[in-house]
PDB file of C-alpha atoms in Angstrom:
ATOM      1  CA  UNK A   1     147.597  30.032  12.489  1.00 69.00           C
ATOM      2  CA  UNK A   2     145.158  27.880  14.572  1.00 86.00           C
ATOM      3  CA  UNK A   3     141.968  29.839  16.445  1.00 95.00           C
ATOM      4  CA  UNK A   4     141.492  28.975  19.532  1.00 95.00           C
ATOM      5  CA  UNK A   5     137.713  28.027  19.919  1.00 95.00           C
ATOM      6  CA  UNK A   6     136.685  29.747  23.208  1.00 95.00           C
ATOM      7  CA  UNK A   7     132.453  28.637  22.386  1.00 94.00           C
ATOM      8  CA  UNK A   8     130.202  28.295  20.122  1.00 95.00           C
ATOM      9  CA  UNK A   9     130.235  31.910  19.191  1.00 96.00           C
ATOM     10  CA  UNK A  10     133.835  33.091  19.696  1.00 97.00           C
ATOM     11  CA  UNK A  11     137.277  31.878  18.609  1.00 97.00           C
ATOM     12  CA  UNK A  12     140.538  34.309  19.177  1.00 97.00           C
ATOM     13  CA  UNK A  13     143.811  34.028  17.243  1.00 97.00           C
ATOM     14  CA  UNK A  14     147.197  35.931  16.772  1.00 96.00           C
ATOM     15  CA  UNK A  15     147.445  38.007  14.012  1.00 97.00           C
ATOM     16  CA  UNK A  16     146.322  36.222  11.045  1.00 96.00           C
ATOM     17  CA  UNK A  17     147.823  37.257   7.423  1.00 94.00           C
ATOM     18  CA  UNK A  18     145.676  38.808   4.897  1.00 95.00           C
ATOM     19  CA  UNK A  19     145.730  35.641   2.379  1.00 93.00           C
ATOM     20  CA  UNK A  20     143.743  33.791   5.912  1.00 94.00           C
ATOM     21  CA  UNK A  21     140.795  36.238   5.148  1.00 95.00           C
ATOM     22  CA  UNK A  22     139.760  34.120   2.231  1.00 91.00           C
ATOM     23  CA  UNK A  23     139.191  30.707   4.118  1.00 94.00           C
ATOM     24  CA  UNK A  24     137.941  32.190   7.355  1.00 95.00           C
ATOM     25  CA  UNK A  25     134.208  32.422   5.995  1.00 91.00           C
ATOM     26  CA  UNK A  26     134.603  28.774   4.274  1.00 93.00           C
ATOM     27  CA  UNK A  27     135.679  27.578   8.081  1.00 95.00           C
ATOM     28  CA  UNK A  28     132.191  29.347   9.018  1.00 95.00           C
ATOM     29  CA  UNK A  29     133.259  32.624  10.868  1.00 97.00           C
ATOM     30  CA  UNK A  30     130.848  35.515   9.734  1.00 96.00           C
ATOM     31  CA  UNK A  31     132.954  38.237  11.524  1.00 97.00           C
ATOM     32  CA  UNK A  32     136.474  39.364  12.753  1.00 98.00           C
ATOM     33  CA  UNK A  33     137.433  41.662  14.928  1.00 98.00           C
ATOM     34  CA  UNK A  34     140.494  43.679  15.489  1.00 98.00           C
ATOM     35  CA  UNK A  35     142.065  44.567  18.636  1.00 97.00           C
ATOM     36  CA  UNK A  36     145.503  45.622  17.821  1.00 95.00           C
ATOM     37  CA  UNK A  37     146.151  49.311  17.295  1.00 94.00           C
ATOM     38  CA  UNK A  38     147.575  50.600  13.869  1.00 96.00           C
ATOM     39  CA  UNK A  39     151.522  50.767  13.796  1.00 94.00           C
ATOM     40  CA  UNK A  40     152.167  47.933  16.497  1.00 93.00           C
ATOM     41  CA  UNK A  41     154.951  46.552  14.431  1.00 93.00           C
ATOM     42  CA  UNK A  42     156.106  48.031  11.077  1.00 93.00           C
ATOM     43  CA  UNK A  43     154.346  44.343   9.141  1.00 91.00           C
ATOM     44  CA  UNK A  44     151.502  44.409  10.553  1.00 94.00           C
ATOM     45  CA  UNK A  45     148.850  44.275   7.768  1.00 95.00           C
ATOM     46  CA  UNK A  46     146.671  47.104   9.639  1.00 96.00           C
ATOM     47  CA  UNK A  47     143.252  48.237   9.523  1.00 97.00           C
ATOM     48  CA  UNK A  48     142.457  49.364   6.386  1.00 97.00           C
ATOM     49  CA  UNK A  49     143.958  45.829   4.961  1.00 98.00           C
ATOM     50  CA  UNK A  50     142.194  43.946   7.414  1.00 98.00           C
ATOM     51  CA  UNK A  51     139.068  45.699   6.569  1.00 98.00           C
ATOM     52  CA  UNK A  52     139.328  44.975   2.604  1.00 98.00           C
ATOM     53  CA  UNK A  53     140.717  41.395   3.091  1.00 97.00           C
ATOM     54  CA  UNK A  54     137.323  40.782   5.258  1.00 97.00           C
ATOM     55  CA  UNK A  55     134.910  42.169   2.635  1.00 97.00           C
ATOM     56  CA  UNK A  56     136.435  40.447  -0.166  1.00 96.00           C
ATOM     57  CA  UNK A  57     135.804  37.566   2.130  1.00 94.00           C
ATOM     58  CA  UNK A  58     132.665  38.072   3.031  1.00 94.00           C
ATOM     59  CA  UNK A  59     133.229  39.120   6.386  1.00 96.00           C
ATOM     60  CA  UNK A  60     131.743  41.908   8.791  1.00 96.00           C
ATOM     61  CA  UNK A  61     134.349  43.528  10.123  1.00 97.00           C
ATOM     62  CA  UNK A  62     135.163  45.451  13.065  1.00 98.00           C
ATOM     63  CA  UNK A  63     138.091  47.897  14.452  1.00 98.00           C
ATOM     64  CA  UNK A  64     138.367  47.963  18.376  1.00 97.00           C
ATOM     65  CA  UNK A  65     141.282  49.222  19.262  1.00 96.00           C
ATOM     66  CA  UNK A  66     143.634  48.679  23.089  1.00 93.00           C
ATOM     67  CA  UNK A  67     147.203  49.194  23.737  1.00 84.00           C
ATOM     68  CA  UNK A  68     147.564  46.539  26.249  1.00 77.00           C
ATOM     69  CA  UNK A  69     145.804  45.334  29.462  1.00 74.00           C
ATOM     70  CA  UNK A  70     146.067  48.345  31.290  1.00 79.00           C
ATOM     71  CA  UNK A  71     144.474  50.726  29.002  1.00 82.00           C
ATOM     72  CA  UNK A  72     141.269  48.613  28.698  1.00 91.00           C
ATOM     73  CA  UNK A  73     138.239  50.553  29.146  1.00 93.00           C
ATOM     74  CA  UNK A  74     134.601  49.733  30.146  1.00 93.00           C
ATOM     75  CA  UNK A  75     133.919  51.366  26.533  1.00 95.00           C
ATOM     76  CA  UNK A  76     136.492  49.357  25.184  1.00 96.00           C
ATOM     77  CA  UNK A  77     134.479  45.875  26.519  1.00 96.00           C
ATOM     78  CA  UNK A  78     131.291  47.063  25.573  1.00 96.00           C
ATOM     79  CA  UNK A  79     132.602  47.534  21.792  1.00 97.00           C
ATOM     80  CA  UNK A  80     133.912  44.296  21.925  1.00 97.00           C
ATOM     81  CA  UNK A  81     130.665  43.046  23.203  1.00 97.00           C
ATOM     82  CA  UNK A  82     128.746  44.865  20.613  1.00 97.00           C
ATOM     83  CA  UNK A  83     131.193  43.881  18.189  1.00 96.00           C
ATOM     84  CA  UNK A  84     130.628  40.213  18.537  1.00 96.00           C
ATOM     85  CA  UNK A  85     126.886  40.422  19.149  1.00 93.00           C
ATOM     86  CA  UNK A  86     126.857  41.756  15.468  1.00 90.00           C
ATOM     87  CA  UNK A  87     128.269  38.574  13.646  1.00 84.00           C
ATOM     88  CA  UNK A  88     126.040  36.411  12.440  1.00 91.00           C
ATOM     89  CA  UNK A  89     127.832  33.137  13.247  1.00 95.00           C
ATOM     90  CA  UNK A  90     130.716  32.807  15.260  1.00 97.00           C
ATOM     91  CA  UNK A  91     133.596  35.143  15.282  1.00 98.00           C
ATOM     92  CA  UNK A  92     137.548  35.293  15.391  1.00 98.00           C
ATOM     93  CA  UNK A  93     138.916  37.818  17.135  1.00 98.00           C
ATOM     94  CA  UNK A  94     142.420  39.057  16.786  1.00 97.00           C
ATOM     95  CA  UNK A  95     145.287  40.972  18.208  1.00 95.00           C
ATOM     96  CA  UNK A  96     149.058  40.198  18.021  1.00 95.00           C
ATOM     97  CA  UNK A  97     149.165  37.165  20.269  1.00 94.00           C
ATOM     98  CA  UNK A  98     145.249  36.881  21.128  1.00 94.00           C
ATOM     99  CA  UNK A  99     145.533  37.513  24.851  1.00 92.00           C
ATOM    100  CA  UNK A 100     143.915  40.933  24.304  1.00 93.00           C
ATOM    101  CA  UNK A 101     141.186  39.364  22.116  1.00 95.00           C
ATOM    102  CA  UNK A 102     140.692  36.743  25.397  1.00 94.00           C
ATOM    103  CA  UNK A 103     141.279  39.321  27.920  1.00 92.00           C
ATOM    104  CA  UNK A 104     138.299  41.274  26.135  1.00 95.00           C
ATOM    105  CA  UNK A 105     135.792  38.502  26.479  1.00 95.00           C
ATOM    106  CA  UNK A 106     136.726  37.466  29.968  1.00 92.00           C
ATOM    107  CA  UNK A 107     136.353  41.267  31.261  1.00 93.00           C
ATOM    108  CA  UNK A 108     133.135  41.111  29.800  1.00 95.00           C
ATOM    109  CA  UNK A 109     131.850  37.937  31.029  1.00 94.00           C
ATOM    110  CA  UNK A 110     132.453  39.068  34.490  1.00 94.00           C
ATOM    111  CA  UNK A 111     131.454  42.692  34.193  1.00 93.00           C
ATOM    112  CA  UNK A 112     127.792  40.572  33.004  1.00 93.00           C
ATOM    113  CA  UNK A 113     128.044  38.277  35.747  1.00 89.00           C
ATOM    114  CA  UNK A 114     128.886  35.202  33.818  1.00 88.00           C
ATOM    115  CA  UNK A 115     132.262  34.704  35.233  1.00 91.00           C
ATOM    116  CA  UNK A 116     133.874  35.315  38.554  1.00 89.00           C
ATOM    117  CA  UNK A 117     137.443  38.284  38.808  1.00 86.00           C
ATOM    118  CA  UNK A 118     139.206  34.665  40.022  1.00 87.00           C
ATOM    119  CA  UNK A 119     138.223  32.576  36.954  1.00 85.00           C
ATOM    120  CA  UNK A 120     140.536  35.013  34.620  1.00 79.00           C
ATOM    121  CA  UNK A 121     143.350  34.191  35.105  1.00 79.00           C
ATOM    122  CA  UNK A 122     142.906  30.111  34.732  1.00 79.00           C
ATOM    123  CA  UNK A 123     140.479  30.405  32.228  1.00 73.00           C
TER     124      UNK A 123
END
């Protein structure tokens, strides 16, 4: 599993396995965060996995939950925000394919006024 570097602070991935926790500090991420639900798919590693797998890595962790694109929330973007503003360094966020992850940011960016509705989709 390859990140995909979005800048200097962010990168966003599919679902990584737990034994990826261990190299994800030496690459220099401070922080994951989780955007897949609990129970997606019956191997998924989950939450509570994730969460131990980061702090034996010496990760921050951090749990923010969406079902898919149309049950994003403004609450859910600003706990992604917040989320990310916490690491440290930069930060690999995750879902099953990563689209959620991206989808996160980009709502974001525009909701701040750093990218356009029409960049989305090409971006």
């Amino acid at each position: 599993m390859q990140p995909t570097r979005i800048n200097d602070r962010l990168s966003v991935s599919a679902q990584p396995d737990l034994a990826a926790f261990a190299t994800f500090a030496v690459q220099g991420y401070s922080a994951i965060i989780n955007v897949r639900q609990d129970g997606e798919e019956p191997d998924q590693p989950g939450n509570v996995a994730e969460q131990a797998a980061a702090a034996d890595g010496g990760l921050s962790y951090s749990f923010v939950p969406i079902t898919g694109a149309a049950g994003i929330t403004e609450a859910d973007i600003e706990a992604f925000q917040a989320a990310a503003g916490r690491g440290t360094g930069p930060v690999l966020a995750h879902c099953k394919s990563g689209t959620r992850a991206l989808l996160l940011y980009c709502l974001g960016e525009v909701r701040d006024g750093r990218m356009r509705r029409d960049e989305i989709e090409a971006f």
